[in-house]
JSON list of C-alpha atoms in Angstrom, two decimals:
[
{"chain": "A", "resi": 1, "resn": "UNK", "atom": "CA", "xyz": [-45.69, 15.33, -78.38]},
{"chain": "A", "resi": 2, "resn": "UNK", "atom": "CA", "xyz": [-42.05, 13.97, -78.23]},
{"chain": "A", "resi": 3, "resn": "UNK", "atom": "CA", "xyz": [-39.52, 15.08, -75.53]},
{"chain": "A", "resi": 4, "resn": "UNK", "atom": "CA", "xyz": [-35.85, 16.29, -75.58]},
{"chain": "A", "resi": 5, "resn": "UNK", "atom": "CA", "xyz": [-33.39, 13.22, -75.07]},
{"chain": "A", "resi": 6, "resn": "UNK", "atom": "CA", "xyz": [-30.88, 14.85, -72.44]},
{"chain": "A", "resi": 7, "resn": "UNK", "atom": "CA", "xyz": [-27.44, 13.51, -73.00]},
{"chain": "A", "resi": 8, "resn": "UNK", "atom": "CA", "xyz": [-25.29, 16.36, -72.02]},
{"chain": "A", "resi": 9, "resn": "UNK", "atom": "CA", "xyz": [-22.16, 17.36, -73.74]},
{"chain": "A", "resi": 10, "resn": "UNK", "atom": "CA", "xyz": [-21.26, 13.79, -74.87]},
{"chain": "A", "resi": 11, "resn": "UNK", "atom": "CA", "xyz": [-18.17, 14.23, -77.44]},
{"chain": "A", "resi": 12, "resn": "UNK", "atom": "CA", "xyz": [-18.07, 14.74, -81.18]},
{"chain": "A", "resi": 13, "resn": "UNK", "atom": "CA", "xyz": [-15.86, 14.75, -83.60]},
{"chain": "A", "resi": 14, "resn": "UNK", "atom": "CA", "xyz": [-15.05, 17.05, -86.84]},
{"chain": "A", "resi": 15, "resn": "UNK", "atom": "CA", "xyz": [-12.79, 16.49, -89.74]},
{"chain": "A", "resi": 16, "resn": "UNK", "atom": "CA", "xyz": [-10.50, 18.67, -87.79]},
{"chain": "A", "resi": 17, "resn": "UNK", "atom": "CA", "xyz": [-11.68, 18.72, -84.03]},
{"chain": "A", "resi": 18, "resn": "UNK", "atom": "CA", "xyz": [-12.70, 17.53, -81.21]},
{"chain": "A", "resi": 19, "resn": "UNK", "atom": "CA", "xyz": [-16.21, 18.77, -79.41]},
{"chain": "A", "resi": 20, "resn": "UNK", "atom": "CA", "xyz": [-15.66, 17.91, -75.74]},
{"chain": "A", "resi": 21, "resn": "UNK", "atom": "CA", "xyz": [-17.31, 18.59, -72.27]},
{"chain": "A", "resi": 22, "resn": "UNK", "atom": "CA", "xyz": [-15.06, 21.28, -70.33]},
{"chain": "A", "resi": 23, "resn": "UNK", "atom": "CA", "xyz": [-13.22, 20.79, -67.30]},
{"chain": "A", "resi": 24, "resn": "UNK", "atom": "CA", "xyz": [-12.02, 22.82, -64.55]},
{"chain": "A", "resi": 25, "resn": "UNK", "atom": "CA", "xyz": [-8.45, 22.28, -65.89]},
{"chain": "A", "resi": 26, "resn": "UNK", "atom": "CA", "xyz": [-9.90, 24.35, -69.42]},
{"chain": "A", "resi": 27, "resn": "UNK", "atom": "CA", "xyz": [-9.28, 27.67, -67.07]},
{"chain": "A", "resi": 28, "resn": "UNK", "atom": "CA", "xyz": [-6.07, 29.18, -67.98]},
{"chain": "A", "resi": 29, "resn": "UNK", "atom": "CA", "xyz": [-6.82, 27.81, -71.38]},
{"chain": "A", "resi": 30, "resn": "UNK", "atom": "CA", "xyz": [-9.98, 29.47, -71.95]},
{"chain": "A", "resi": 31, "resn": "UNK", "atom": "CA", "xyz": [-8.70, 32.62, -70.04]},
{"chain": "A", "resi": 32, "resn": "UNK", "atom": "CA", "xyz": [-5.52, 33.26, -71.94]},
{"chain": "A", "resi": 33, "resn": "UNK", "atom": "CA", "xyz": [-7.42, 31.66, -76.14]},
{"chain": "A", "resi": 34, "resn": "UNK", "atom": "CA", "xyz": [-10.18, 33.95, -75.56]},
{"chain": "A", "resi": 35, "resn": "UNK", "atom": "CA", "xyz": [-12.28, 34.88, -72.69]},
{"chain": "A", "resi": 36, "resn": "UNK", "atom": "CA", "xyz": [-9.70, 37.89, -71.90]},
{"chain": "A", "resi": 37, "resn": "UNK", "atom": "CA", "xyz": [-9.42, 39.50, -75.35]},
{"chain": "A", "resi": 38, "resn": "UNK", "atom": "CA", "xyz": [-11.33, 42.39, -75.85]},
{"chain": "A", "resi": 39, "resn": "UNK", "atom": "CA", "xyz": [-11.67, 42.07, -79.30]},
{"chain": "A", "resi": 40, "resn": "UNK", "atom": "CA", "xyz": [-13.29, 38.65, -79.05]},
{"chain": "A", "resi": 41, "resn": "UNK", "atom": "CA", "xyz": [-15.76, 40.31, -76.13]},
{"chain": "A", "resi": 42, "resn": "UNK", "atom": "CA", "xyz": [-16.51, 43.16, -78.58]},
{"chain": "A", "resi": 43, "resn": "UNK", "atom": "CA", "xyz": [-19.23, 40.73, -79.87]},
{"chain": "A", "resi": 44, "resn": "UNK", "atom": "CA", "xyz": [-20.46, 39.08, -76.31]},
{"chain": "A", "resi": 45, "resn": "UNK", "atom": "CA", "xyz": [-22.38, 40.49, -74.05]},
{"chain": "A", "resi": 46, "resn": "UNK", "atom": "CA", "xyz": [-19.97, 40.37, -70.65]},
{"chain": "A", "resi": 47, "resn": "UNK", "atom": "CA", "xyz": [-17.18, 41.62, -70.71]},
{"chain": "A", "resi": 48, "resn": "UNK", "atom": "CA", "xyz": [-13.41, 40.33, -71.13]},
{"chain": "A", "resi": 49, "resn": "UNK", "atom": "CA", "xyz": [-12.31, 38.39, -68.22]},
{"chain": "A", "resi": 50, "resn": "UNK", "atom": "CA", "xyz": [-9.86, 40.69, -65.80]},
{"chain": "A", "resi": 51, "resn": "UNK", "atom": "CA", "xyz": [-8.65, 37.01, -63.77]},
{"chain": "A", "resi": 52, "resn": "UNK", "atom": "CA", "xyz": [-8.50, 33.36, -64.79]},
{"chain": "A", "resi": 53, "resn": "UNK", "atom": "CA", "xyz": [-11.14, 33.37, -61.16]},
{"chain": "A", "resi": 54, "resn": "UNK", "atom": "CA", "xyz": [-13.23, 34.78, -63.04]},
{"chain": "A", "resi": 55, "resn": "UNK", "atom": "CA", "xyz": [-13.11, 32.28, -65.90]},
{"chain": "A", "resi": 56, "resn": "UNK", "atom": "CA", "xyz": [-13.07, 29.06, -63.21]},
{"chain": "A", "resi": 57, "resn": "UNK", "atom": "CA", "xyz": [-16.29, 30.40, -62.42]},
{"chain": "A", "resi": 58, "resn": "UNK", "atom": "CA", "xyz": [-18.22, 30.36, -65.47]},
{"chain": "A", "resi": 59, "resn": "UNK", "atom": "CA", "xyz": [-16.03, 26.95, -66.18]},
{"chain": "A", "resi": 60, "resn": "UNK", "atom": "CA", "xyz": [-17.55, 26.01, -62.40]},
{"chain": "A", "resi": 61, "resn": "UNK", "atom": "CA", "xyz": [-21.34, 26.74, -63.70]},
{"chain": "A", "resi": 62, "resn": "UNK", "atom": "CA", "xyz": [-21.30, 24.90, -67.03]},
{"chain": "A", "resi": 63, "resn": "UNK", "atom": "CA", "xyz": [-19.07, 21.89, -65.10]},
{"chain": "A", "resi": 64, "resn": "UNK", "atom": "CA", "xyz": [-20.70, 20.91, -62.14]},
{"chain": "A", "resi": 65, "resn": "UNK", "atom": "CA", "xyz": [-24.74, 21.75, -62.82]},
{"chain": "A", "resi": 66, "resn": "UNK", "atom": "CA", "xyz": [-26.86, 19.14, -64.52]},
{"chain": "A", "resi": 67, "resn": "UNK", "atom": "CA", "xyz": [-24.39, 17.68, -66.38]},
{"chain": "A", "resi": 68, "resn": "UNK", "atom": "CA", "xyz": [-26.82, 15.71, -68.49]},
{"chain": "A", "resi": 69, "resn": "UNK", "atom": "CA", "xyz": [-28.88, 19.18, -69.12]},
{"chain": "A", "resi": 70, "resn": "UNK", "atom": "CA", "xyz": [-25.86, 21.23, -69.70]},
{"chain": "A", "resi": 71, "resn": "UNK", "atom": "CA", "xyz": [-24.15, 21.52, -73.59]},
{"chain": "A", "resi": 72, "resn": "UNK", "atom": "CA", "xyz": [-21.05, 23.70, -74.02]},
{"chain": "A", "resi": 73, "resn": "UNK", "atom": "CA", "xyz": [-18.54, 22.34, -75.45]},
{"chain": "A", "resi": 74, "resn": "UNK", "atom": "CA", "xyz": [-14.81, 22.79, -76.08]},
{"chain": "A", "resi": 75, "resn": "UNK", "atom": "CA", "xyz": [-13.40, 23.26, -79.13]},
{"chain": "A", "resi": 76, "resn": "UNK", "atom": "CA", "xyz": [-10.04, 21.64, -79.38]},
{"chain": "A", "resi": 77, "resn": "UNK", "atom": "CA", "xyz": [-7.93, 21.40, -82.38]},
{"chain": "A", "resi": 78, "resn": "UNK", "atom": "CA", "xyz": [-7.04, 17.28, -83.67]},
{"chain": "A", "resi": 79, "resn": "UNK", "atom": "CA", "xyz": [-4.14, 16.57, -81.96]},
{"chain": "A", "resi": 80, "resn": "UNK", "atom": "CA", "xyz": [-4.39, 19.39, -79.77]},
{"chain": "A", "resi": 81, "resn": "UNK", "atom": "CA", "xyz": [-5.47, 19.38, -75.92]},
{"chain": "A", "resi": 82, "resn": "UNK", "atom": "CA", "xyz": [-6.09, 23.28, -75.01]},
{"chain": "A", "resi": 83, "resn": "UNK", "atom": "CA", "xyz": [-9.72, 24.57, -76.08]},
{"chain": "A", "resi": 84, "resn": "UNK", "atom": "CA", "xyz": [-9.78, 27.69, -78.46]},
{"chain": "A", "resi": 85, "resn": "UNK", "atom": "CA", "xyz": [-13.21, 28.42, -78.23]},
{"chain": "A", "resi": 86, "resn": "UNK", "atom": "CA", "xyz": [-16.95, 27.31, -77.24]},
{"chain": "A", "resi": 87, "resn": "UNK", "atom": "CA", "xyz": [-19.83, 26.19, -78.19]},
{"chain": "A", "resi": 88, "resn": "UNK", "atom": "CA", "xyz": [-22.90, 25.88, -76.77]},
{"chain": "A", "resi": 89, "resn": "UNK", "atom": "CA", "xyz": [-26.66, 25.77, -76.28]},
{"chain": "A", "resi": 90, "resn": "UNK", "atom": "CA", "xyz": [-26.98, 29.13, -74.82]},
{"chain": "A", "resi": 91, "resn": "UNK", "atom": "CA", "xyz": [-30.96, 28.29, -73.49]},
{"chain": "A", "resi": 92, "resn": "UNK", "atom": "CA", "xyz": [-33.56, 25.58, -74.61]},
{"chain": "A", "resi": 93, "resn": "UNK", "atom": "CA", "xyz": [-37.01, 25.24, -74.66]},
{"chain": "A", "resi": 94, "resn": "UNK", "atom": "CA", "xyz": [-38.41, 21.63, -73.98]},
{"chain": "A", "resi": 95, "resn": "UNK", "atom": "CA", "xyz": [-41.99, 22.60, -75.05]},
{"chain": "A", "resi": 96, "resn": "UNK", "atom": "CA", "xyz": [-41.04, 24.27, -78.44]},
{"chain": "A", "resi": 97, "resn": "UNK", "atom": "CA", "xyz": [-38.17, 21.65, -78.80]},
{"chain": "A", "resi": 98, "resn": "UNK", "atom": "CA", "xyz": [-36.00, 24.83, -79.63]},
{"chain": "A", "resi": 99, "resn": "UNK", "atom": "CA", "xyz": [-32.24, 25.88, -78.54]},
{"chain": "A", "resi": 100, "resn": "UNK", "atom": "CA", "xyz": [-30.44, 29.05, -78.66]},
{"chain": "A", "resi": 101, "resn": "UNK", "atom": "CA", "xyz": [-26.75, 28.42, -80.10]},
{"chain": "A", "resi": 102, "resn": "UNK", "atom": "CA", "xyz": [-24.12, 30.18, -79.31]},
{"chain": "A", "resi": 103, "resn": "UNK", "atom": "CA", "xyz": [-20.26, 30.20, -80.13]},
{"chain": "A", "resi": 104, "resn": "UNK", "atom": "CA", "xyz": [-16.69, 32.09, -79.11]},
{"chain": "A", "resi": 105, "resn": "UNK", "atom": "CA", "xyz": [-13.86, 31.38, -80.62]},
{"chain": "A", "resi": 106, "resn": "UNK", "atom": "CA", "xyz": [-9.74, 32.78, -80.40]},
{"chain": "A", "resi": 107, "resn": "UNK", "atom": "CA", "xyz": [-9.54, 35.27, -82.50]},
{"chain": "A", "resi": 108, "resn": "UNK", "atom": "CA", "xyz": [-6.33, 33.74, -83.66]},
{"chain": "A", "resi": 109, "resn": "UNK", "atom": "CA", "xyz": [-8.77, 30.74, -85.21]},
{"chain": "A", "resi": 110, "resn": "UNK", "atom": "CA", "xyz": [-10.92, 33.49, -87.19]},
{"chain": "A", "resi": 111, "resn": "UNK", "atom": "CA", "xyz": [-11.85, 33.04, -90.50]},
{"chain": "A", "resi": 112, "resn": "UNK", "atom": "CA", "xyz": [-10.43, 29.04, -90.99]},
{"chain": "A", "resi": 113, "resn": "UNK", "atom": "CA", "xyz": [-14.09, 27.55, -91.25]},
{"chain": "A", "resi": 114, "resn": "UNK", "atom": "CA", "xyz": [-13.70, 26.38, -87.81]},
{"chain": "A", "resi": 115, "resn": "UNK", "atom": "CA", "xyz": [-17.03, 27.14, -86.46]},
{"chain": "A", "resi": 116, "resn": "UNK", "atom": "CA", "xyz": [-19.24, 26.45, -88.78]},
{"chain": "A", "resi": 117, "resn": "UNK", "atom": "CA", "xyz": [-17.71, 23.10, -88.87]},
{"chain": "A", "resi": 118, "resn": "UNK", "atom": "CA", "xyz": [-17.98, 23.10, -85.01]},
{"chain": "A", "resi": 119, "resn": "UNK", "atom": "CA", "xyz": [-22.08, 24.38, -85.93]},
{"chain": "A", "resi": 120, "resn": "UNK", "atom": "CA", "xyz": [-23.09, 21.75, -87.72]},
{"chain": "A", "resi": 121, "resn": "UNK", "atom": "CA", "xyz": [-21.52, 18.83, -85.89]},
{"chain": "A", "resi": 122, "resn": "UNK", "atom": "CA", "xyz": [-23.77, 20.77, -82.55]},
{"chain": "A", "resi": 123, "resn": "UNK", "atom": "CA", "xyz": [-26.82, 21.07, -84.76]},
{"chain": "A", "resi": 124, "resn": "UNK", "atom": "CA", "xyz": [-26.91, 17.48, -85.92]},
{"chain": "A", "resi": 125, "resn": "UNK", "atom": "CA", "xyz": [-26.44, 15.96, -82.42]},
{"chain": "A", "resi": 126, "resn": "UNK", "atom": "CA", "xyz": [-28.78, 18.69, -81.24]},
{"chain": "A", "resi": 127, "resn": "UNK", "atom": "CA", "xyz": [-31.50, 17.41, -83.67]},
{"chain": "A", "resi": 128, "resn": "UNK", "atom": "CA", "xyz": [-30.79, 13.78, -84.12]},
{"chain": "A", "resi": 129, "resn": "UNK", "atom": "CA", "xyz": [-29.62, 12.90, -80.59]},
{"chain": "A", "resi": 130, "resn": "UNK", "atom": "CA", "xyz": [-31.42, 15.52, -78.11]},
{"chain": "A", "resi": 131, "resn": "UNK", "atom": "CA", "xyz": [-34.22, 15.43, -80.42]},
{"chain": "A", "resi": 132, "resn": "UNK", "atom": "CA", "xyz": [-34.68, 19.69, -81.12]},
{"chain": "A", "resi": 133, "resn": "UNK", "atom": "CA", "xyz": [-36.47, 20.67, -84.03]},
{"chain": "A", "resi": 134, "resn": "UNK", "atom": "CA", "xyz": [-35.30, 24.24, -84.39]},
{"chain": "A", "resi": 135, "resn": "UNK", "atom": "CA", "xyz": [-32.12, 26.78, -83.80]},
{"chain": "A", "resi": 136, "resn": "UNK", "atom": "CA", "xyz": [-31.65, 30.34, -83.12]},
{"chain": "A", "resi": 137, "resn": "UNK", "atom": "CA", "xyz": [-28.79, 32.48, -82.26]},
{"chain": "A", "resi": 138, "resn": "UNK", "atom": "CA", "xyz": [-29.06, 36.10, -81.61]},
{"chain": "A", "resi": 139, "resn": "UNK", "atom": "CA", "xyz": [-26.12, 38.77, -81.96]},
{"chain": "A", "resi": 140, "resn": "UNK", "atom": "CA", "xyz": [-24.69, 42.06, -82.63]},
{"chain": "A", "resi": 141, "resn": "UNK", "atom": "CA", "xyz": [-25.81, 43.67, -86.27]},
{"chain": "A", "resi": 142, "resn": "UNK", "atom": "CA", "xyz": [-21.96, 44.41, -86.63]},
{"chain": "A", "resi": 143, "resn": "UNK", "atom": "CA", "xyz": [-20.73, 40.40, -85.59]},
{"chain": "A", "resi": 144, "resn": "UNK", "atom": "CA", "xyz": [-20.71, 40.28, -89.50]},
{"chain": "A", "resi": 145, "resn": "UNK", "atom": "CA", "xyz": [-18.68, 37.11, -89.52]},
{"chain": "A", "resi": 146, "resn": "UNK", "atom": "CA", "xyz": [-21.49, 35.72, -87.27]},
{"chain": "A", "resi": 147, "resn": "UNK", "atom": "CA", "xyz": [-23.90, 36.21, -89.63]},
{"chain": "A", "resi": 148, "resn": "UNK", "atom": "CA", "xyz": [-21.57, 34.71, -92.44]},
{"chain": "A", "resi": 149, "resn": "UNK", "atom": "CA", "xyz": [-21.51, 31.48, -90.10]},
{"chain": "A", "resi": 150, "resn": "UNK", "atom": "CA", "xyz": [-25.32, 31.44, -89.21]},
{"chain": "A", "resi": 151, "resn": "UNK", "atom": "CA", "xyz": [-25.88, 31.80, -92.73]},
{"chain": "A", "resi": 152, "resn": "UNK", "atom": "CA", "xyz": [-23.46, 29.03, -94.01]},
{"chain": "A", "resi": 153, "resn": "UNK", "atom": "CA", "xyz": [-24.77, 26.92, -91.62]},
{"chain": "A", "resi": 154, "resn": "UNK", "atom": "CA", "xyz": [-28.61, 27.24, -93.07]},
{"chain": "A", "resi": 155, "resn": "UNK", "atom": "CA", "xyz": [-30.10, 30.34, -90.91]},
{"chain": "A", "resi": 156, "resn": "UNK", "atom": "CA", "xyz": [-32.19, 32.62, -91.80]},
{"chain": "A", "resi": 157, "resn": "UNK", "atom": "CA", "xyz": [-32.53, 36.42, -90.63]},
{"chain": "A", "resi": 158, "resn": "UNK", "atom": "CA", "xyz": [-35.85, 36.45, -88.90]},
{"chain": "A", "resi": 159, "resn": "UNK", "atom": "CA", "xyz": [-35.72, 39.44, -86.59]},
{"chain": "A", "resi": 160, "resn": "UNK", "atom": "CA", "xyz": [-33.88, 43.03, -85.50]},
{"chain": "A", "resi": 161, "resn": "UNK", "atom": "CA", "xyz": [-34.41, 44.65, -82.02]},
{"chain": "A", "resi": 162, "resn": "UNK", "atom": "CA", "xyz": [-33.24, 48.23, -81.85]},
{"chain": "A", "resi": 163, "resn": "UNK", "atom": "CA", "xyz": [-31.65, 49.39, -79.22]},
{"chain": "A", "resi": 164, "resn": "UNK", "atom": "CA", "xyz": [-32.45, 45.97, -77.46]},
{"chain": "A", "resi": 165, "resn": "UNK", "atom": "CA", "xyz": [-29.65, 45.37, -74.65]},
{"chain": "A", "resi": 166, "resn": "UNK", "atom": "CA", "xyz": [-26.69, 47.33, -73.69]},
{"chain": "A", "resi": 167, "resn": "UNK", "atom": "CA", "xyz": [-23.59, 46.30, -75.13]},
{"chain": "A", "resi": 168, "resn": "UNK", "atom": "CA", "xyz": [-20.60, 45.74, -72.74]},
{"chain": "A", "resi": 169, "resn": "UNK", "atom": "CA", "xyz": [-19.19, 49.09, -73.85]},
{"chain": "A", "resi": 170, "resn": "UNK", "atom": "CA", "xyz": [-22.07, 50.75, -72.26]},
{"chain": "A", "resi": 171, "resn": "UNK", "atom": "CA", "xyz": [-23.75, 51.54, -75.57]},
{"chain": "A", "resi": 172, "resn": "UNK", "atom": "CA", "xyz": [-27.16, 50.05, -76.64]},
{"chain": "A", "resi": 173, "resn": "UNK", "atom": "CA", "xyz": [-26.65, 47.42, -79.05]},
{"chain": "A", "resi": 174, "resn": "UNK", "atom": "CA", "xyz": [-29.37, 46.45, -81.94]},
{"chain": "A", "resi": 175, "resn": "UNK", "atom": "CA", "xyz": [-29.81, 42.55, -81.92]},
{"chain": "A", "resi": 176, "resn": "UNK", "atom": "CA", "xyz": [-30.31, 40.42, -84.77]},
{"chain": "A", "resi": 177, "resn": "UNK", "atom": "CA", "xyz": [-32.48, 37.08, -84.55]},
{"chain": "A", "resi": 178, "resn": "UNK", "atom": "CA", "xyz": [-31.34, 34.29, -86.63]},
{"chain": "A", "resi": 179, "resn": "UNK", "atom": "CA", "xyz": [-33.70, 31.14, -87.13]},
{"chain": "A", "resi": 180, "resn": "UNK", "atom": "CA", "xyz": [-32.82, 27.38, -88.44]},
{"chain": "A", "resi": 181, "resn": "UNK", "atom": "CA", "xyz": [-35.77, 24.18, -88.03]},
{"chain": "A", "resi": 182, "resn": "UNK", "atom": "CA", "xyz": [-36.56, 21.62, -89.54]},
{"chain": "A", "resi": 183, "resn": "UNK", "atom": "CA", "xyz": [-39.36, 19.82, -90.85]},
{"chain": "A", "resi": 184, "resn": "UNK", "atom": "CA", "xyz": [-40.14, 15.65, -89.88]},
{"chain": "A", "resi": 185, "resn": "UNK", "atom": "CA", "xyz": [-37.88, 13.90, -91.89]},
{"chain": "A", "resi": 186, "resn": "UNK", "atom": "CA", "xyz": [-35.04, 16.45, -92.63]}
]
């Protein structure tokens, strides 16, 4: 059976962004984009960040642990050098050679294409370079534009769950399972 190739969050490149490792120095960035708007936490489990400490301290967590086993990236516009959004393997699975995706973005950036093209530039390195051989993502049944993503980017619906966590509102929230693999030689 083959194994994951570990490379970390080594940089790629989009026809209109970079994908790059976060720093520390991403904090006010990520704090002020997207991490403390409400709206954009509507569709996230946590909830909006009340302090840029509290952002340094997920930045802290995805910077300084197992670098070469850690993939969240920043999204940052061509020319650009503050992130507006994230991407990320959420979880992985070295047996099942599987990795739960996951994405935020300024809701400023909605709707431009941006993270699909972000997707599939993860996906491919995720596959080719790491060596996965299947995706998921889960989210809320209402994160329509989600769904519009997952499904641009060759998901398929493959599960709901009722009821299944508690949204950050309080509220239980129904989650919806999305699927992408691939077969040897795709």
């Amino acid at each position: 059976m083959k194994g994951l190739r570990h490379k970390g969050s080594m940089t790629l490149y989009t026809a209109r962004m970079t994908l790059r490792a976060f720093t520390l120095q991403d904090d006010w960035a990520m704090f002020e984009n997207w991490a403390s708007d409400p709206e954009v936490a509507r569709y996230m489990r946590g909830k909006a960040h009340k302090s840029v400490a509290l952002t340094r301290q997920v930045l802290e967590s995805w910077c300084c642990h197992g670098r070469k086993r850690s993939y969240h990236w920043a999204l940052v516009l061509s020319g650009r050098k503050q992130p507006i959004g994230s991407i990320s393997f959420v979880t992985f699975d070295e047996k099942k050679l599987e990795a739960e995706v996951g994405y935020t973005l300024s809701r400023k950036y909605w709707g431009k294409g941006l993270v699909p093209e972000a997707l599939s530039a993860v996906l491919a390195f995720g596959k080719n370079e790491i060596g996965f051989s299947s995706f998921y993502a889960q989210l809320f049944e209402e994160n329509v534009q989600s769904i519009r993503v997952l499904e641009k980017c060759g998901f398929s619906f493959c599960g709901r769950f009722e009821d299944a966590v508690t949204k950050n509102t309080g509220e239980p929230g129904t989650i919806l399972v999305y699927r992408k693999s691939y077969i040897e030689g795709d």
